[in-house]
CSV table of C-alpha atoms in Angstrom, one decimal:
chain,number,residue,atom,x,y,z
A,193,ASN,CA,-51.5,18.1,6.1
A,194,ARG,CA,-50.2,17.8,9.6
A,195,LYS,CA,-45.8,17.4,9.7
A,196,LYS,CA,-44.8,15.7,12.4
A,197,LYS,CA,-41.7,17.1,14.2
A,198,ARG,CA,-39.5,14.3,14.9
A,199,MET,CA,-39.7,13.7,18.4
A,200,THR,CA,-35.7,12.6,20.4
A,201,ALA,CA,-36.0,11.1,23.6
A,202,PRO,CA,-34.9,13.6,26.6
A,203,ALA,CA,-31.2,12.5,27.5
A,204,LYS,CA,-30.9,10.1,30.2
A,205,VAL,CA,-28.8,11.0,32.9
A,206,VAL,CA,-28.0,8.0,35.4
A,207,TYR,CA,-26.3,9.3,38.8
A,208,PHE,CA,-26.6,9.3,42.6
A,209,ASN,CA,-29.3,11.8,44.3
A,210,ILE,CA,-26.0,14.2,45.0
A,211,GLN,CA,-24.7,16.8,43.4
A,212,GLY,CA,-21.5,15.6,42.8
A,213,ARG,CA,-20.1,14.7,39.4
A,214,GLY,CA,-22.8,14.8,37.8
A,215,GLU,CA,-24.5,18.4,38.8
A,216,ILE,CA,-22.0,20.0,35.8
A,217,ILE,CA,-24.4,18.2,33.9
A,218,ARG,CA,-27.8,18.4,34.8
A,219,LEU,CA,-26.3,22.2,34.7
A,220,LEU,CA,-26.0,22.3,31.3
A,221,PHE,CA,-28.6,20.8,30.4
A,222,GLU,CA,-30.8,22.9,32.7
A,223,MET,CA,-29.0,26.2,31.8
A,224,THR,CA,-29.9,25.5,27.6
A,225,GLY,CA,-32.9,24.5,28.6
A,226,THR,CA,-32.4,21.3,27.2
A,227,PRO,CA,-34.7,17.9,28.3
A,228,TYR,CA,-33.5,15.6,30.1
A,229,GLU,CA,-34.5,12.7,33.1
A,230,ASN,CA,-32.7,12.2,35.7
A,231,VAL,CA,-32.3,8.4,36.7
A,232,ALA,CA,-31.4,7.2,40.3
A,233,ALA,CA,-28.4,4.8,40.2
A,234,GLN,CA,-29.3,1.1,41.0
A,235,TRP,CA,-26.0,0.8,43.0
A,236,PRO,CA,-23.8,-1.3,42.4
A,237,ALA,CA,-26.0,-3.5,40.0
A,238,ILE,CA,-25.7,-1.5,37.1
A,239,LYS,CA,-21.3,-0.7,38.2
A,240,SER,CA,-20.2,-3.8,35.5
A,241,GLU,CA,-21.7,-2.2,32.7
A,242,GLN,CA,-20.0,1.1,33.0
A,243,ALA,CA,-16.9,1.4,31.0
A,244,PHE,CA,-14.8,2.4,33.8
A,245,GLY,CA,-16.7,1.0,36.4
A,246,GLN,CA,-18.0,4.1,37.7
A,247,ILE,CA,-20.9,6.9,37.3
A,248,PRO,CA,-22.8,9.3,35.8
A,249,LEU,CA,-23.6,7.3,32.5
A,250,LEU,CA,-25.4,9.8,29.8
A,251,GLU,CA,-27.7,8.0,27.6
A,252,TRP,CA,-28.7,10.6,24.3
A,253,ASN,CA,-30.0,9.2,20.9
A,254,GLY,CA,-28.5,5.8,21.4
A,255,LEU,CA,-25.0,7.2,22.8
A,256,ARG,CA,-23.7,5.6,25.8
A,257,LEU,CA,-21.3,7.7,27.7
A,258,ASN,CA,-19.0,7.9,30.5
A,259,GLN,CA,-16.5,10.0,32.2
A,260,SER,CA,-18.0,13.5,33.5
A,261,LEU,CA,-15.8,15.7,31.2
A,262,ALA,CA,-16.6,13.4,28.3
A,263,ILE,CA,-20.2,14.2,28.8
A,264,ALA,CA,-20.1,17.4,29.8
A,265,ARG,CA,-17.6,18.3,26.2
A,266,HIS,CA,-20.2,16.0,24.5
A,267,ILE,CA,-23.6,18.7,26.1
A,268,ALA,CA,-21.5,22.0,24.9
A,269,ARG,CA,-21.1,20.9,21.7
A,270,GLU,CA,-24.5,20.1,21.1
A,271,THR,CA,-25.9,22.5,22.5
A,272,GLY,CA,-22.9,25.4,21.3
A,273,LEU,CA,-21.6,26.2,24.6
A,274,TYR,CA,-17.7,25.0,23.2
A,275,GLY,CA,-17.6,28.5,21.9
A,276,THR,CA,-17.0,29.5,18.0
A,277,THR,CA,-13.1,29.3,17.1
A,278,ASN,CA,-10.5,27.1,17.7
A,279,ASP,CA,-8.5,28.9,19.6
A,280,GLU,CA,-11.9,29.6,21.8
A,281,ALA,CA,-13.1,25.8,22.5
A,282,SER,CA,-9.0,25.6,23.6
A,283,ARG,CA,-9.2,28.0,26.1
A,284,ILE,CA,-12.4,26.0,27.3
A,285,ASP,CA,-10.6,22.9,27.4
A,286,MET,CA,-7.9,24.5,29.5
A,287,ILE,CA,-10.2,26.4,32.2
A,288,VAL,CA,-12.6,22.8,32.4
A,289,ASP,CA,-8.9,20.8,33.2
A,290,GLY,CA,-8.1,23.0,35.5
A,291,GLU,CA,-11.4,22.6,37.5
A,292,ALA,CA,-11.3,18.9,37.2
A,293,ASP,CA,-7.5,18.9,39.0
A,294,LEU,CA,-9.0,21.6,41.7
A,295,ARG,CA,-12.0,19.9,42.1
A,296,ASN,CA,-10.0,16.6,42.1
A,297,THR,CA,-8.4,17.7,45.3
A,298,TYR,CA,-11.7,18.4,46.8
A,299,THR,CA,-13.2,15.0,46.5
A,300,SER,CA,-9.8,13.1,47.4
A,301,ILE,CA,-10.3,15.5,50.9
A,302,ASN,CA,-13.5,15.4,50.8
A,303,TYR,CA,-13.2,11.2,51.3
A,304,GLY,CA,-10.0,10.7,52.8
A,305,ASN,CA,-8.3,10.8,55.6
A,306,ASP,CA,-7.3,13.2,58.0
A,307,TYR,CA,-10.0,15.2,56.9
A,308,ASP,CA,-9.9,18.2,59.8
A,309,SER,CA,-6.7,19.2,59.3
A,310,LYS,CA,-6.5,18.7,55.1
A,311,ILE,CA,-9.9,20.8,54.6
A,312,ARG,CA,-8.1,24.0,56.9
A,313,HIS,CA,-4.9,23.9,54.6
A,314,TYR,CA,-6.7,23.2,51.6
A,315,ARG,CA,-9.1,26.6,52.7
A,316,ASP,CA,-5.7,27.9,53.4
A,317,THR,CA,-3.4,27.6,51.6
A,318,THR,CA,-4.1,25.5,47.8
A,319,TYR,CA,-7.7,26.7,47.4
A,320,PRO,CA,-6.7,30.5,47.5
A,321,ASN,CA,-3.9,29.6,45.2
A,322,GLN,CA,-5.8,28.3,42.5
A,323,LEU,CA,-8.0,31.0,42.2
A,324,GLY,CA,-6.0,33.3,42.1
A,325,TYR,CA,-4.9,32.1,38.7
A,326,PHE,CA,-9.2,31.8,37.7
A,327,GLU,CA,-9.2,35.4,39.1
A,328,LYS,CA,-6.4,36.1,36.2
A,329,LEU,CA,-7.8,34.5,33.9
A,330,LEU,CA,-11.1,35.8,34.0
A,331,GLU,CA,-11.0,39.0,32.0
A,332,GLY,CA,-14.7,40.0,31.4
A,333,ASP,CA,-18.4,38.7,32.3
A,334,TRP,CA,-17.3,35.4,31.0
A,335,PHE,CA,-14.2,33.6,30.6
A,336,VAL,CA,-14.3,33.2,27.2
A,337,GLY,CA,-15.9,34.4,24.1
A,338,SER,CA,-18.6,37.3,24.5
A,339,LYS,CA,-21.7,34.6,26.0
A,340,PRO,CA,-21.7,32.0,28.8
A,341,SER,CA,-19.9,28.7,27.7
A,342,LEU,CA,-19.0,25.6,29.2
A,343,ALA,CA,-15.8,26.9,31.0
A,344,ASP,CA,-18.1,29.3,32.8
A,345,ALA,CA,-20.6,26.4,34.4
A,346,VAL,CA,-18.1,24.0,35.2
A,347,VAL,CA,-16.3,27.3,37.3
A,348,TRP,CA,-19.6,28.4,38.5
A,349,ASN,CA,-20.0,25.0,39.7
A,350,LEU,CA,-16.7,24.7,41.5
A,351,LEU,CA,-17.1,28.0,43.2
A,352,ASP,CA,-20.8,27.6,44.6
A,353,ILE,CA,-19.7,24.1,46.4
A,354,HIS,CA,-16.6,25.7,47.8
A,355,LEU,CA,-19.2,28.3,48.9
A,356,LYS,CA,-20.7,26.0,51.0
A,357,ILE,CA,-17.5,25.1,53.6
A,358,PHE,CA,-15.8,28.1,53.0
A,359,PRO,CA,-18.5,31.3,52.3
A,360,LYS,CA,-15.6,33.8,52.7
A,361,SER,CA,-13.4,32.2,50.0
A,362,LEU,CA,-14.5,34.9,47.1
A,363,ASP,CA,-14.1,37.8,49.4
A,364,SER,CA,-10.2,37.9,47.5
A,365,PHE,CA,-11.5,37.6,44.5
A,366,PRO,CA,-13.6,40.6,43.3
A,367,LYS,CA,-14.3,39.3,39.8
A,368,LEU,CA,-15.0,36.2,40.4
A,369,LYS,CA,-17.5,37.0,43.1
A,370,SER,CA,-19.3,38.9,41.1
A,371,PHE,CA,-19.2,36.5,38.4
A,372,HIS,CA,-20.4,33.7,40.8
A,373,GLN,CA,-23.3,36.1,41.1
A,374,ARG,CA,-23.6,36.9,37.4
A,375,PHE,CA,-24.4,33.3,36.5
A,376,ALA,CA,-26.3,32.5,38.9
A,377,GLU,CA,-28.7,35.5,37.6
A,378,ILE,CA,-29.0,33.7,34.2
A,379,PRO,CA,-32.8,32.7,34.0
A,380,ASN,CA,-32.4,28.8,33.5
A,381,VAL,CA,-29.8,29.1,36.0
A,382,LYS,CA,-31.7,30.7,38.8
A,383,ASN,CA,-35.2,28.4,38.0
A,384,TYR,CA,-32.2,25.6,38.5
A,385,ILE,CA,-30.9,26.6,41.8
A,386,ASN,CA,-34.8,27.2,43.4
A,387,SER,CA,-36.1,24.2,42.3
A,388,ASP,CA,-36.2,21.1,44.0
A,389,ARG,CA,-34.7,19.6,40.3
A,390,ARG,CA,-31.1,20.3,42.2
A,391,PRO,CA,-30.1,17.8,44.4
A,392,THR,CA,-29.5,19.1,48.2
A,393,ASN,CA,-26.3,16.8,49.4
A,394,ILE,CA,-23.3,17.5,47.2
A,395,ASN,CA,-21.2,14.6,48.5
A,396,ALA,CA,-22.0,10.8,49.2
A,397,ASN,CA,-20.7,11.1,52.4
A,398,GLY,CA,-22.8,13.9,53.8
A,399,LYS,CA,-19.4,16.3,54.0
A,400,GLY,CA,-19.6,19.8,52.5
A,401,MET,CA,-22.5,20.8,53.7
A,402,SER,CA,-21.9,23.5,56.3
A,403,PRO,CA,-18.7,26.5,56.6
A,404,ILE,CA,-15.3,26.0,58.3
A,405,GLU,CA,-14.8,28.8,60.3
A,406,ASN,CA,-11.8,27.9,62.6
B,300,MET,CA,8.6,30.1,7.2
B,301,ALA,CA,6.0,30.6,10.5
B,302,ARG,CA,7.9,29.9,13.9
B,303,PRO,CA,6.9,26.5,15.2
B,304,ALA,CA,5.0,26.1,17.9
B,305,SER,CA,7.0,26.5,21.7
B,306,ILE,CA,6.6,23.8,24.1
B,307,HIS,CA,7.7,23.8,27.8
B,308,TYR,CA,8.1,21.5,30.0
B,309,PHE,CA,10.8,20.0,32.1
B,310,ASN,CA,13.5,17.6,31.2
B,311,VAL,CA,11.6,14.2,31.7
B,312,ARG,CA,8.7,12.3,29.9
B,313,GLY,CA,6.2,13.0,32.1
B,314,ARG,CA,3.3,14.6,30.7
B,315,MET,CA,4.5,15.8,27.5
B,316,GLU,CA,4.9,12.0,26.0
B,317,VAL,CA,2.1,11.8,24.6
B,318,ILE,CA,1.9,15.1,23.2
B,319,LYS,CA,5.3,14.6,21.6
B,320,MET,CA,4.2,11.3,20.5
B,321,LEU,CA,1.0,13.1,18.1
B,322,CYS,CA,3.0,15.7,16.7
B,323,ALA,CA,5.8,13.2,15.8
B,324,TYR,CA,2.5,11.0,14.5
B,325,THR,CA,1.4,13.7,12.7
B,326,GLY,CA,4.9,15.7,12.2
B,327,PHE,CA,3.0,19.0,13.7
B,328,ALA,CA,6.6,21.3,14.7
B,329,TYR,CA,7.2,22.4,17.7
B,330,GLU,CA,9.9,23.0,20.1
B,331,HIS,CA,11.2,22.0,23.7
B,332,HIS,CA,11.9,25.0,25.6
B,333,VAL,CA,13.0,24.2,29.6
B,334,PRO,CA,11.8,27.0,31.9
B,335,LYS,CA,13.9,28.0,35.0
B,336,TRP,CA,12.1,26.5,37.5
B,337,PRO,CA,10.1,27.7,39.7
B,338,GLU,CA,11.0,31.1,38.7
B,339,ASP,CA,8.9,31.2,35.8
B,340,LYS,CA,6.1,29.6,37.1
B,341,ASN,CA,3.8,32.7,37.0
B,342,LYS,CA,4.8,33.5,33.4
B,343,TYR,CA,2.1,30.2,32.5
B,344,PRO,CA,-2.0,30.5,32.8
B,345,PHE,CA,-2.3,27.3,35.7
B,346,GLY,CA,1.2,28.3,37.1
B,347,GLN,CA,2.5,24.8,35.8
B,348,LEU,CA,3.6,22.6,33.0
B,349,PRO,CA,3.5,21.2,30.5
B,350,TYR,CA,2.7,25.0,28.3
B,351,PHE,CA,1.5,25.4,24.4
B,352,GLU,CA,2.1,28.9,22.5
B,353,ASN,CA,1.6,29.7,19.2
B,354,GLU,CA,0.2,32.9,17.1
B,355,GLU,CA,-3.0,31.0,17.8
B,356,VAL,CA,-3.3,30.2,21.9
B,357,LYS,CA,-1.2,29.4,24.9
B,358,LEU,CA,-2.2,26.9,27.0
B,359,ASN,CA,-1.8,24.9,30.4
B,360,GLN,CA,-3.0,21.6,30.6
B,361,SER,CA,-1.6,18.7,29.1
B,362,LEU,CA,-5.0,17.3,27.9
B,363,SER,CA,-5.9,20.7,26.8
B,364,ILE,CA,-2.9,20.5,24.5
B,365,LEU,CA,-3.5,17.4,23.2
B,366,ARG,CA,-6.8,18.1,21.9
B,367,TYR,CA,-6.2,21.6,19.8
B,368,ILE,CA,-3.0,19.4,18.2
B,369,ALA,CA,-5.4,17.3,17.6
B,370,ARG,CA,-7.9,19.0,16.1
B,371,LYS,CA,-4.9,20.8,13.8
B,372,THR,CA,-4.2,17.5,12.1
B,373,GLY,CA,-7.4,15.5,12.3
B,374,THR,CA,-6.6,13.3,14.5
B,375,TYR,CA,-9.6,13.9,16.9
B,376,GLY,CA,-11.7,11.6,14.7
B,377,SER,CA,-14.4,12.4,12.6
B,378,SER,CA,-17.1,13.1,14.3
B,379,ASP,CA,-18.8,14.8,17.2
B,380,VAL,CA,-19.6,11.4,18.8
B,381,ASP,CA,-16.1,10.3,17.7
B,382,ALA,CA,-14.3,13.6,19.5
B,383,SER,CA,-17.1,12.3,22.4
B,384,ARG,CA,-15.6,8.6,22.4
B,385,ILE,CA,-12.4,9.8,22.4
B,386,ASP,CA,-12.8,12.2,25.1
B,387,GLN,CA,-14.4,9.3,27.6
B,388,ILE,CA,-11.0,7.5,26.5
B,389,LEU,CA,-9.0,10.1,27.1
B,390,GLU,CA,-10.3,10.7,30.6
B,391,GLY,CA,-10.0,7.8,31.3
B,392,ILE,CA,-6.6,7.4,30.7
B,393,TYR,CA,-6.0,10.5,32.6
B,394,ASP,CA,-7.2,8.7,35.8
B,395,TRP,CA,-5.5,5.9,35.3
B,396,GLY,CA,-2.2,8.0,35.0
B,397,ASN,CA,-3.2,9.8,38.3
B,398,PHE,CA,-3.8,6.5,39.6
B,399,TYR,CA,-0.3,5.4,38.8
B,400,SER,CA,1.4,8.7,39.6
B,401,ASP,CA,0.1,8.3,43.4
B,402,VAL,CA,1.5,4.8,43.1
B,403,LEU,CA,5.2,5.9,41.7
B,404,TYR,CA,5.5,9.5,44.0
B,405,SER,CA,3.9,7.3,47.6
B,406,ARG,CA,1.2,9.7,47.7
B,407,GLY,CA,-2.7,9.6,49.5
B,408,ARG,CA,-2.8,5.8,50.8
B,409,ASN,CA,0.8,4.9,49.2
B,410,THR,CA,3.5,4.5,51.6
B,411,ASN,CA,6.0,1.7,50.5
B,412,TYR,CA,7.0,2.0,47.0
B,413,ASP,CA,8.4,-1.5,45.9
B,414,GLU,CA,4.8,-3.2,47.8
B,415,ASP,CA,2.4,-0.4,46.9
B,416,MET,CA,3.8,-1.1,43.0
B,417,ARG,CA,3.7,-4.7,43.6
B,418,ARG,CA,-0.4,-4.5,44.9
B,419,TYR,CA,-0.5,-2.2,41.9
B,420,GLY,CA,1.2,-4.4,39.1
B,421,THR,CA,-1.0,-7.8,40.3
B,422,LYS,CA,-4.2,-6.4,41.5
B,423,ASP,CA,-4.8,-2.8,39.9
B,424,LEU,CA,-3.4,-2.9,36.5
B,425,PRO,CA,-4.2,-6.0,35.2
B,426,ILE,CA,-8.1,-4.6,35.5
B,427,LYS,CA,-7.2,-0.7,33.8
B,428,LEU,CA,-5.9,-2.8,31.4
B,429,GLY,CA,-8.9,-5.2,31.2
B,430,ILE,CA,-10.8,-1.7,30.3
B,431,PHE,CA,-9.0,-0.9,27.3
B,432,GLU,CA,-8.7,-4.5,25.9
B,433,LYS,CA,-12.4,-4.4,26.3
B,434,PHE,CA,-12.9,-1.0,24.2
B,435,LEU,CA,-10.5,-2.3,21.9
B,436,ILE,CA,-12.7,-5.7,21.2
B,437,GLU,CA,-16.0,-3.8,21.3
B,438,ASN,CA,-15.0,-1.3,18.7
B,439,GLY,CA,-13.7,-4.0,16.5
B,440,THR,CA,-11.3,-2.2,14.3
B,441,ASN,CA,-8.0,-2.4,15.8
B,442,TYR,CA,-8.3,1.6,16.7
B,443,ILE,CA,-9.6,2.4,20.4
B,444,VAL,CA,-12.4,5.0,18.6
B,445,GLY,CA,-13.6,5.0,15.3
B,446,ASP,CA,-11.5,3.8,12.4
B,447,LYS,CA,-8.4,5.4,11.8
B,448,ILE,CA,-5.8,6.5,14.4
B,449,THR,CA,-6.7,9.7,16.3
B,450,CYS,CA,-5.1,11.3,19.7
B,451,ALA,CA,-7.0,8.5,22.1
B,452,ASP,CA,-4.3,5.6,20.4
B,453,VAL,CA,-1.4,7.6,20.6
B,454,ASN,CA,-2.9,8.1,24.6
B,455,LEU,CA,-3.3,4.9,24.9
B,456,PHE,CA,0.1,3.3,23.4
B,457,VAL,CA,2.0,6.0,25.4
B,458,VAL,CA,0.3,5.3,28.7
B,459,ILE,CA,1.1,1.2,28.1
B,460,GLU,CA,5.0,2.3,27.2
B,461,LEU,CA,5.2,4.1,30.1
B,462,HIS,CA,3.9,0.6,32.2
B,463,LEU,CA,6.2,-1.7,30.6
B,464,TYR,CA,9.5,-0.6,31.8
B,465,ALA,CA,8.1,-1.6,35.7
B,466,PHE,CA,5.4,-4.1,34.6
B,467,PRO,CA,7.1,-6.2,31.3
B,468,LYS,CA,4.8,-8.9,31.3
B,469,ALA,CA,1.6,-6.5,31.4
B,470,LEU,CA,0.1,-7.2,28.1
B,471,ASP,CA,0.7,-10.9,28.2
B,472,ALA,CA,-3.3,-11.4,29.0
B,473,PHE,CA,-4.2,-8.5,26.8
B,474,PRO,CA,-3.9,-10.2,23.1
B,475,ASN,CA,-6.0,-7.4,21.9
B,476,LEU,CA,-4.0,-4.6,23.5
B,477,ARG,CA,-1.0,-6.7,22.2
B,478,GLU,CA,-1.2,-6.2,19.1
B,479,PHE,CA,-2.5,-2.6,18.9
B,480,TYR,CA,0.5,-1.7,21.0
B,481,GLN,CA,3.3,-3.6,18.2
B,482,ARG,CA,1.0,-2.4,15.1
B,483,VAL,CA,1.4,1.5,16.6
B,484,ALA,CA,5.2,1.1,17.8
B,485,ASP,CA,5.5,-0.3,14.2
B,486,MET,CA,4.1,2.6,12.8
B,487,PRO,CA,7.1,4.5,10.4
B,488,ASN,CA,7.0,7.9,12.1
B,489,ILE,CA,6.7,6.5,15.9
B,490,LYS,CA,9.4,3.8,15.2
B,491,ALA,CA,11.5,6.6,14.1
B,492,TYR,CA,10.6,9.2,17.0
B,493,ILE,CA,11.0,6.3,20.1
B,494,GLY,CA,14.4,5.6,18.2
B,495,SER,CA,15.7,9.5,18.3
B,496,ARG,CA,14.5,9.5,21.9
B,497,ARG,CA,17.3,10.1,24.3
B,498,ASP,CA,17.4,7.1,27.3
B,499,LEU,CA,16.1,7.2,30.6
B,500,ASP,CA,19.4,8.1,32.4
B,501,VAL,CA,19.4,11.5,29.5
B,502,VAL,CA,15.4,12.4,29.6
B,503,PRO,CA,13.9,10.1,32.6
B,504,LEU,CA,10.3,9.0,32.8
B,505,ASN,CA,9.4,11.6,36.0
B,506,SER,CA,11.2,13.9,38.0
B,507,ILE,CA,11.5,11.1,41.0
B,508,GLY,CA,12.9,8.6,38.2
B,509,LYS,CA,10.6,6.3,39.5
B,510,GLY,CA,9.1,3.0,37.9
B,511,GLN,CA,12.1,2.3,35.4
B,512,GLU,CA,13.0,-0.9,36.5
B,513,PRO,CA,10.6,-4.1,36.7
B,514,ILE,CA,8.9,-4.9,39.6
B,515,ALA,CA,8.8,-8.6,40.9
B,516,LEU,CA,4.7,-9.8,40.8
B,517,ASP,CA,3.0,-11.6,43.2
B,518,ASP,CA,1.9,-14.9,41.7
């Protein structure tokens, strides 16, 4: 008798072909070896179908979810990246929320007015100030518990996009610097970032790709 | 008896109000401590408030605190899927709250408070409310997720209440939200908490006292 394995369709991630707010979703699936499909969004055709008029959208096992962080938390729950205790889950939440605030600042500067002066002020004050908190919160190899979690993925993603414009940004943060390297060496992650599955462009307006030195 | 949890925040409603409302609804005990600011800033994980501490955790970030209390009090839904739907609502409300804050604090492209508030109340607010009216209708249970009250309902209630000071007629066009709002407001623990709250001249909505007076809208 042949046992028939119940197949569930891979998750669908509907987004633009940029890293943006979709990258954390791809990273989580890749890191855990969970099958998923990138679906290039028909935009703005599908806008009115989205709960908040925005993407990314996740479709997985009959669930439709918008909001990148809700999607990220969902994947983390499904794939064991949310810690093992209430305490760990809350610390993960705090780091995810902290990263989100900093990402919102980066995003509003990236797409806003006065980019040239705001990005430099951000490079010299806001970003390093906030990195100081993350440096302090990193007490071991990983942010929470003894193995990589959702918290590590979000912070790594943030650090990585910032290194494109601020290549020296981790020089004063030795723990974050070695964390960035350590996470990138995780076999599934290393495989992903060296593949063509990872979008080249970070933002929809093409900004954020090269160093801002002076 | 264990010491109640300690929540540190300024003496305004702000980002703590949703936490206080959930604690009131669930009977979760806490003490509100007002730190010296900015002297105490670096005592906190992200140098911010609100902050929550008990024997188990030390947390910054209002939504993380809300989720922690929700997990402890059974108000995070009945399943992982519910939890994810709740997260979607929490994140959507967070974005909405930030959008409104930018208007209140005249940040970003906002430069003229009265004009910006009028535009927000006429154009943006109905869109935001429409999103949550739709969620309520689609869920079909009188709650925003699942079939019993969750932290997402409390969060929705608080963000609506915040808006009603400046936009008292905001719910006129949204019958489901209106009915939801009234039902939550009438729940005994919520009603008692609201009744015991200090007036806005003692504990304002935010640090600049904006958003407390009705705004005349464009017709």
